[in-house]
Amino acid sequence: MFRQPSEAPTPTQRSSDEQEASRAGDAGSATHAGPGPQPTPGPNPWSGVLAVQCRMAGADAAVMLRLPSGEGEPQVEATFVAPTPPGQQGVAKPALSDDWWRPMLEHADKVKPLGRAVVSQRREAPESWSVMLWAGEAEGVGRRLEVFAVRASDQRELGHRVSLLEVSRTLIDLRTAQATADRAQAQAAAGEAVLTGITAFNAAGKCRAAAMALCNDLARRLEAERVSLGFGAGDAVHLHTVSDTEHVQRRMSVSRDIEAAMEEAVDQDAAVPWPCDPTLPIVARAAGELASRHGAKHIVTLPLRGATRHESSGDEAEAVGALTIEREVDRAITADELDEVRRVLDLVTPRLLELRERDRWVGARWASGVRWVGAMAVGPKHTWAKLLAVAVFAVAAVVTIGRGTDWVESSFVIEPVVQRVVPAPADGYLQDAFVEPGDEVIGGETVLGRLDTSELEVRLAQLVAERSAATSEADMAWREGDAAKRLVAQARADEISAQIDLVNYQIERAELIAPIDGVVVMGDWRKELGTPVEKGRVLFEVAPLDRYRATMMVPESRVFDVWPGQTGELAAAALPGQKLAFEVERVHPVAEVADQTNVFPVKVRLIGRVGDEEGAAFEPPSWVRPGVEGVAKADAGRKPWIWLWVRDGVNWVRMKLWW
């Protein structure tokens, strides 16, 4: 029934098996387990590796798991089920469920790099085993482990198969090295293409010469009919350079159509292709007119993102121009070609802007500098008008008397950061409840309650009697020399033993133990003893004593004055003299209704007592408990007193007059 160690495949056979299984694995797809989006189907080389390992060691099935570094469900990266060898089609294999490997997760911490395999006997069949091996790091986000299902008639055969699996781990290292080499080769090829594209560009000392070298090189490598470059933003993009054209006539219709296509891409700050997929949220009207009037079959316009010396401010670069590629051949511009063009533009755009700024005459550079200073002070638009307004407001600020802190005031409630639930482990009746809300408990020691186990104990006694009878029957068959009857009786005794273990486990779980140190916040069952409970029903909730936060209910009118990282103070309604400092962690994006008013929940973290030295250790006072309410004030900065006094009235008038 089982393959003997002498039947292991020879090295020659393994070599051919590796090639065949690799081809089979490349056509497969990874299996996904756990929450989250499903992966895109595609070639999965790990399936081929598992196939070779199964053939080498004679395993029935294999699975490769990726275990996250922290908490979370493992993900199945690849699976393989060995086909039935020729001549054994009639031999029954132990049944394998979809998650037959899951019991081995409890041994995952025992598996170490270059260590021995972890072997565990499966309950489904007496001669079936699960073997777990280390498979390396999963790209810095966790570990990879392999689990194999093998059959062995004795320990000698099992040890031989485990040894073959340990030797086969070298296939993992080979596959990882191959993937690393492929990625390095692809990156080198992409880098070479980018460097080739900017060689002629770097040799130019003027903006027009550099732009012409760039357009000509892109036109040659992309087999484009025309590559055009323009500078500007919004409605004022001007055509600067066209490939293989020494002088650009901006009054020509083709030039105006190219500028319109560039302005279209700059306005949307996105690449605009033609033909354009109608399902995409992109407007390509100007690109379509350029194609219809001048014969191009494929067009794509890319915005140039960058900042001049006077316009750079450290923020995300804005569109300062555009590049239009026109191709008349039937082959469309591919995504790889666009990526290559983007890489080239990212490298050359700062240099182009620098050359363009340097080529301008002194008066234009001076005026640009003055404009930049004004734009930095008051904004990017209507610079001269805003400079005048700033001067007027500066005079008004001199006569402004005093500034005060703008406090965003709201109610709050204390709640635990972490809250553990204790559910019912099985269907039954609640026999005892030893705690009630407010009681402090010790994790792993305090008994919260107990379920009635009388039915389980009766079932246990019945199973013990049945196992004794099955054992006696097996002994009698052994004395009589009836091997078949003895095996049947022994199998029944083993099955009953497994049921006894299950009942004992359920009896042990009937005693509900506190999962963590803390205080009981839910679970008053002393008046409802004997209540039937179903499996999974939450009976108790426990919150830690030292990890609390507060939730502010900020009115809708002030929610935009609250942001993450903001600090403030809060005080309980019962103890207004004891104030605690807090820091805003998150503003909930959806409003809730409280007391017929729209409010936004704001999560805040308690950081210390008001008045304590900076950096001092903070221990929550005794009054910090779940459900405590009070008033919280968030510091929204210092503002003129006159604005703090008239703000509500001004906002009311604006809403009424709609201005």
PDB file of N, CA and C in Angstrom, residues 199-260:
ATOM      1  N   THR A 199      21.506  60.446 -22.835  1.00  0.00           N
ATOM      2  CA  THR A 199      22.913  60.719 -23.156  1.00  0.00           C
ATOM      3  C   THR A 199      23.047  61.972 -24.004  1.00  0.00           C
ATOM      4  N   ALA A 200      22.297  62.024 -25.111  1.00  0.00           N
ATOM      5  CA  ALA A 200      22.361  63.197 -25.979  1.00  0.00           C
ATOM      6  C   ALA A 200      21.806  64.432 -25.284  1.00  0.00           C
ATOM      7  N   PHE A 201      20.846  64.253 -24.417  1.00  0.00           N
ATOM      8  CA  PHE A 201      20.245  65.381 -23.706  1.00  0.00           C
ATOM      9  C   PHE A 201      21.277  66.081 -22.820  1.00  0.00           C
ATOM     10  N   ASN A 202      22.098  65.311 -22.105  1.00  0.00           N
ATOM     11  CA  ASN A 202      23.063  65.905 -21.181  1.00  0.00           C
ATOM     12  C   ASN A 202      24.160  66.676 -21.906  1.00  0.00           C
ATOM     13  N   ALA A 203      24.373  66.365 -23.175  1.00  0.00           N
ATOM     14  CA  ALA A 203      25.437  67.047 -23.914  1.00  0.00           C
ATOM     15  C   ALA A 203      25.053  68.461 -24.318  1.00  0.00           C
ATOM     16  N   ALA A 204      23.761  68.805 -24.276  1.00  0.00           N
ATOM     17  CA  ALA A 204      23.300  70.127 -24.710  1.00  0.00           C
ATOM     18  C   ALA A 204      23.447  71.128 -23.569  1.00  0.00           C
ATOM     19  N   GLY A 205      23.798  72.395 -23.930  1.00  0.00           N
ATOM     20  CA  GLY A 205      23.943  73.446 -22.929  1.00  0.00           C
ATOM     21  C   GLY A 205      22.838  74.464 -22.959  1.00  0.00           C
ATOM     22  N   LYS A 206      21.905  74.375 -23.907  1.00  0.00           N
ATOM     23  CA  LYS A 206      20.776  75.288 -24.028  1.00  0.00           C
ATOM     24  C   LYS A 206      19.479  74.500 -23.921  1.00  0.00           C
ATOM     25  N   CYS A 207      18.422  75.198 -23.502  1.00  0.00           N
ATOM     26  CA  CYS A 207      17.143  74.525 -23.305  1.00  0.00           C
ATOM     27  C   CYS A 207      16.590  73.979 -24.615  1.00  0.00           C
ATOM     28  N   ARG A 208      16.653  74.782 -25.684  1.00  0.00           N
ATOM     29  CA  ARG A 208      16.076  74.326 -26.953  1.00  0.00           C
ATOM     30  C   ARG A 208      16.863  73.151 -27.514  1.00  0.00           C
ATOM     31  N   ALA A 209      18.187  73.185 -27.398  1.00  0.00           N
ATOM     32  CA  ALA A 209      18.993  72.075 -27.903  1.00  0.00           C
ATOM     33  C   ALA A 209      18.728  70.805 -27.093  1.00  0.00           C
ATOM     34  N   ALA A 210      18.615  70.944 -25.782  1.00  0.00           N
ATOM     35  CA  ALA A 210      18.338  69.778 -24.945  1.00  0.00           C
ATOM     36  C   ALA A 210      16.959  69.208 -25.246  1.00  0.00           C
ATOM     37  N   ALA A 211      15.965  70.089 -25.410  1.00  0.00           N
ATOM     38  CA  ALA A 211      14.614  69.625 -25.721  1.00  0.00           C
ATOM     39  C   ALA A 211      14.572  68.933 -27.081  1.00  0.00           C
ATOM     40  N   MET A 212      15.317  69.476 -28.069  1.00  0.00           N
ATOM     41  CA  MET A 212      15.338  68.855 -29.386  1.00  0.00           C
ATOM     42  C   MET A 212      15.985  67.477 -29.319  1.00  0.00           C
ATOM     43  N   ALA A 213      17.084  67.343 -28.554  1.00  0.00           N
ATOM     44  CA  ALA A 213      17.729  66.032 -28.416  1.00  0.00           C
ATOM     45  C   ALA A 213      16.793  65.028 -27.757  1.00  0.00           C
ATOM     46  N   LEU A 214      16.045  65.486 -26.765  1.00  0.00           N
ATOM     47  CA  LEU A 214      15.095  64.599 -26.084  1.00  0.00           C
ATOM     48  C   LEU A 214      13.995  64.139 -27.031  1.00  0.00           C
ATOM     49  N   CYS A 215      13.376  65.069 -27.753  1.00  0.00           N
ATOM     50  CA  CYS A 215      12.275  64.706 -28.656  1.00  0.00           C
ATOM     51  C   CYS A 215      12.750  63.797 -29.784  1.00  0.00           C
ATOM     52  N   ASN A 216      13.914  64.082 -30.362  1.00  0.00           N
ATOM     53  CA  ASN A 216      14.423  63.250 -31.452  1.00  0.00           C
ATOM     54  C   ASN A 216      14.723  61.834 -30.968  1.00  0.00           C
ATOM     55  N   ASP A 217      15.319  61.719 -29.767  1.00  0.00           N
ATOM     56  CA  ASP A 217      15.644  60.388 -29.250  1.00  0.00           C
ATOM     57  C   ASP A 217      14.381  59.579 -28.972  1.00  0.00           C
ATOM     58  N   LEU A 218      13.370  60.207 -28.371  1.00  0.00           N
ATOM     59  CA  LEU A 218      12.119  59.489 -28.103  1.00  0.00           C
ATOM     60  C   LEU A 218      11.423  59.101 -29.396  1.00  0.00           C
ATOM     61  N   ALA A 219      11.436  59.987 -30.399  1.00  0.00           N
ATOM     62  CA  ALA A 219      10.799  59.671 -31.678  1.00  0.00           C
ATOM     63  C   ALA A 219      11.477  58.485 -32.351  1.00  0.00           C
ATOM     64  N   ARG A 220      12.801  58.423 -32.243  1.00  0.00           N
ATOM     65  CA  ARG A 220      13.525  57.315 -32.869  1.00  0.00           C
ATOM     66  C   ARG A 220      13.238  55.997 -32.150  1.00  0.00           C
ATOM     67  N   ARG A 221      13.316  55.978 -30.816  1.00  0.00           N
ATOM     68  CA  ARG A 221      13.166  54.720 -30.090  1.00  0.00           C
ATOM     69  C   ARG A 221      11.707  54.247 -30.043  1.00  0.00           C
ATOM     70  N   LEU A 222      10.751  55.153 -30.121  1.00  0.00           N
ATOM     71  CA  LEU A 222       9.343  54.766 -30.078  1.00  0.00           C
ATOM     72  C   LEU A 222       8.733  54.627 -31.466  1.00  0.00           C
ATOM     73  N   GLU A 223       9.525  54.877 -32.517  1.00  0.00           N
ATOM     74  CA  GLU A 223       9.028  54.835 -33.894  1.00  0.00           C
ATOM     75  C   GLU A 223       7.827  55.765 -34.054  1.00  0.00           C
ATOM     76  N   ALA A 224       7.960  56.965 -33.476  1.00  0.00           N
ATOM     77  CA  ALA A 224       6.870  57.933 -33.502  1.00  0.00           C
ATOM     78  C   ALA A 224       7.012  58.869 -34.688  1.00  0.00           C
ATOM     79  N   GLU A 225       5.878  59.318 -35.205  1.00  0.00           N
ATOM     80  CA  GLU A 225       5.876  60.266 -36.302  1.00  0.00           C
ATOM     81  C   GLU A 225       6.286  61.652 -35.819  1.00  0.00           C
ATOM     82  N   ARG A 226       5.862  62.004 -34.583  1.00  0.00           N
ATOM     83  CA  ARG A 226       6.174  63.336 -34.072  1.00  0.00           C
ATOM     84  C   ARG A 226       6.134  63.292 -32.547  1.00  0.00           C
ATOM     85  N   VAL A 227       7.123  63.907 -31.911  1.00  0.00           N
ATOM     86  CA  VAL A 227       7.167  64.072 -30.456  1.00  0.00           C
ATOM     87  C   VAL A 227       7.298  65.561 -30.178  1.00  0.00           C
ATOM     88  N   SER A 228       6.355  66.115 -29.402  1.00  0.00           N
ATOM     89  CA  SER A 228       6.303  67.558 -29.157  1.00  0.00           C
ATOM     90  C   SER A 228       6.416  67.826 -27.668  1.00  0.00           C
ATOM     91  N   LEU A 229       7.079  68.946 -27.337  1.00  0.00           N
ATOM     92  CA  LEU A 229       7.284  69.343 -25.946  1.00  0.00           C
ATOM     93  C   LEU A 229       6.790  70.761 -25.760  1.00  0.00           C
ATOM     94  N   GLY A 230       6.008  70.991 -24.701  1.00  0.00           N
ATOM     95  CA  GLY A 230       5.488  72.320 -24.409  1.00  0.00           C
ATOM     96  C   GLY A 230       5.633  72.655 -22.945  1.00  0.00           C
ATOM     97  N   PHE A 231       5.691  73.958 -22.640  1.00  0.00           N
ATOM     98  CA  PHE A 231       5.804  74.433 -21.262  1.00  0.00           C
ATOM     99  C   PHE A 231       4.615  75.312 -20.946  1.00  0.00           C
ATOM    100  N   GLY A 232       4.255  75.339 -19.660  1.00  0.00           N
ATOM    101  CA  GLY A 232       3.155  76.159 -19.190  1.00  0.00           C
ATOM    102  C   GLY A 232       2.241  75.361 -18.308  1.00  0.00           C
ATOM    103  N   ALA A 233       1.123  75.960 -17.906  1.00  0.00           N
ATOM    104  CA  ALA A 233       0.165  75.296 -17.029  1.00  0.00           C
ATOM    105  C   ALA A 233      -1.234  75.790 -17.360  1.00  0.00           C
ATOM    106  N   GLY A 234      -2.211  74.893 -17.202  1.00  0.00           N
ATOM    107  CA  GLY A 234      -3.612  75.264 -17.391  1.00  0.00           C
ATOM    108  C   GLY A 234      -3.896  75.682 -18.811  1.00  0.00           C
ATOM    109  N   ASP A 235      -4.425  76.926 -18.977  1.00  0.00           N
ATOM    110  CA  ASP A 235      -4.828  77.413 -20.297  1.00  0.00           C
ATOM    111  C   ASP A 235      -3.675  78.033 -21.080  1.00  0.00           C
ATOM    112  N   ALA A 236      -2.467  77.974 -20.558  1.00  0.00           N
ATOM    113  CA  ALA A 236      -1.357  78.686 -21.202  1.00  0.00           C
ATOM    114  C   ALA A 236      -0.184  77.762 -21.469  1.00  0.00           C
ATOM    115  N   VAL A 237      -0.417  76.611 -22.090  1.00  0.00           N
ATOM    116  CA  VAL A 237       0.656  75.713 -22.490  1.00  0.00           C
ATOM    117  C   VAL A 237       1.096  76.103 -23.899  1.00  0.00           C
ATOM    118  N   HIS A 238       2.398  76.400 -24.044  1.00  0.00           N
ATOM    119  CA  HIS A 238       2.929  76.857 -25.331  1.00  0.00           C
ATOM    120  C   HIS A 238       3.860  75.790 -25.891  1.00  0.00           C
ATOM    121  N   LEU A 239       3.690  75.514 -27.177  1.00  0.00           N
ATOM    122  CA  LEU A 239       4.530  74.537 -27.857  1.00  0.00           C
ATOM    123  C   LEU A 239       5.956  75.075 -27.943  1.00  0.00           C
ATOM    124  N   HIS A 240       6.914  74.280 -27.498  1.00  0.00           N
ATOM    125  CA  HIS A 240       8.305  74.716 -27.437  1.00  0.00           C
ATOM    126  C   HIS A 240       9.182  74.018 -28.472  1.00  0.00           C
ATOM    127  N   THR A 241       9.054  72.684 -28.576  1.00  0.00           N
ATOM    128  CA  THR A 241       9.939  71.913 -29.444  1.00  0.00           C
ATOM    129  C   THR A 241       9.151  70.790 -30.099  1.00  0.00           C
ATOM    130  N   VAL A 242       9.475  70.513 -31.379  1.00  0.00           N
ATOM    131  CA  VAL A 242       8.908  69.395 -32.119  1.00  0.00           C
ATOM    132  C   VAL A 242      10.072  68.617 -32.721  1.00  0.00           C
ATOM    133  N   SER A 243      10.009  67.312 -32.654  1.00  0.00           N
ATOM    134  CA  SER A 243      11.090  66.477 -33.169  1.00  0.00           C
ATOM    135  C   SER A 243      11.314  66.732 -34.657  1.00  0.00           C
ATOM    136  N   ASP A 244      12.605  66.758 -35.030  1.00  0.00           N
ATOM    137  CA  ASP A 244      13.022  66.947 -36.428  1.00  0.00           C
ATOM    138  C   ASP A 244      12.492  68.241 -37.029  1.00  0.00           C
ATOM    139  N   THR A 245      12.227  69.245 -36.186  1.00  0.00           N
ATOM    140  CA  THR A 245      11.744  70.548 -36.661  1.00  0.00           C
ATOM    141  C   THR A 245      12.582  71.629 -35.991  1.00  0.00           C
ATOM    142  N   GLU A 246      13.292  72.410 -36.805  1.00  0.00           N
ATOM    143  CA  GLU A 246      14.197  73.411 -36.235  1.00  0.00           C
ATOM    144  C   GLU A 246      13.434  74.602 -35.688  1.00  0.00           C
ATOM    145  N   HIS A 247      12.439  75.097 -36.435  1.00  0.00           N
ATOM    146  CA  HIS A 247      11.661  76.258 -36.000  1.00  0.00           C
ATOM    147  C   HIS A 247      10.194  75.853 -35.897  1.00  0.00           C
ATOM    148  N   VAL A 248       9.574  76.176 -34.799  1.00  0.00           N
ATOM    149  CA  VAL A 248       8.176  75.831 -34.551  1.00  0.00           C
ATOM    150  C   VAL A 248       7.300  77.017 -34.922  1.00  0.00           C
ATOM    151  N   GLN A 249       6.356  76.799 -35.816  1.00  0.00           N
ATOM    152  CA  GLN A 249       5.393  77.824 -36.204  1.00  0.00           C
ATOM    153  C   GLN A 249       4.124  77.627 -35.374  1.00  0.00           C
ATOM    154  N   ARG A 250       3.991  78.426 -34.301  1.00  0.00           N
ATOM    155  CA  ARG A 250       2.878  78.232 -33.378  1.00  0.00           C
ATOM    156  C   ARG A 250       1.538  78.654 -33.977  1.00  0.00           C
ATOM    157  N   ARG A 251       1.549  79.399 -35.092  1.00  0.00           N
ATOM    158  CA  ARG A 251       0.288  79.823 -35.697  1.00  0.00           C
ATOM    159  C   ARG A 251      -0.316  78.749 -36.591  1.00  0.00           C
ATOM    160  N   MET A 252       0.444  77.704 -36.899  1.00  0.00           N
ATOM    161  CA  MET A 252      -0.090  76.633 -37.742  1.00  0.00           C
ATOM    162  C   MET A 252      -1.166  75.864 -36.985  1.00  0.00           C
ATOM    163  N   SER A 253      -2.107  75.288 -37.747  1.00  0.00           N
ATOM    164  CA  SER A 253      -3.218  74.577 -37.116  1.00  0.00           C
ATOM    165  C   SER A 253      -2.742  73.367 -36.328  1.00  0.00           C
ATOM    166  N   VAL A 254      -1.723  72.660 -36.842  1.00  0.00           N
ATOM    167  CA  VAL A 254      -1.239  71.490 -36.132  1.00  0.00           C
ATOM    168  C   VAL A 254      -0.627  71.888 -34.792  1.00  0.00           C
ATOM    169  N   SER A 255       0.055  73.044 -34.765  1.00  0.00           N
ATOM    170  CA  SER A 255       0.637  73.510 -33.505  1.00  0.00           C
ATOM    171  C   SER A 255      -0.449  73.847 -32.496  1.00  0.00           C
ATOM    172  N   ARG A 256      -1.514  74.511 -32.956  1.00  0.00           N
ATOM    173  CA  ARG A 256      -2.611  74.845 -32.042  1.00  0.00           C
ATOM    174  C   ARG A 256      -3.307  73.585 -31.527  1.00  0.00           C
ATOM    175  N   ASP A 257      -3.454  72.584 -32.393  1.00  0.00           N
ATOM    176  CA  ASP A 257      -4.094  71.343 -31.947  1.00  0.00           C
ATOM    177  C   ASP A 257      -3.208  70.597 -30.945  1.00  0.00           C
ATOM    178  N   ILE A 258      -1.898  70.614 -31.163  1.00  0.00           N
ATOM    179  CA  ILE A 258      -0.992  69.964 -30.198  1.00  0.00           C
ATOM    180  C   ILE A 258      -1.054  70.680 -28.853  1.00  0.00           C
ATOM    181  N   GLU A 259      -1.075  72.017 -28.865  1.00  0.00           N
ATOM    182  CA  GLU A 259      -1.164  72.777 -27.611  1.00  0.00           C
ATOM    183  C   GLU A 259      -2.477  72.477 -26.889  1.00  0.00           C
ATOM    184  N   ALA A 260      -3.570  72.328 -27.651  1.00  0.00           N
ATOM    185  CA  ALA A 260      -4.852  71.993 -27.024  1.00  0.00           C
ATOM    186  C   ALA A 260      -4.788  70.626 -26.349  1.00  0.00           C
TER     187      ALA A 260
END
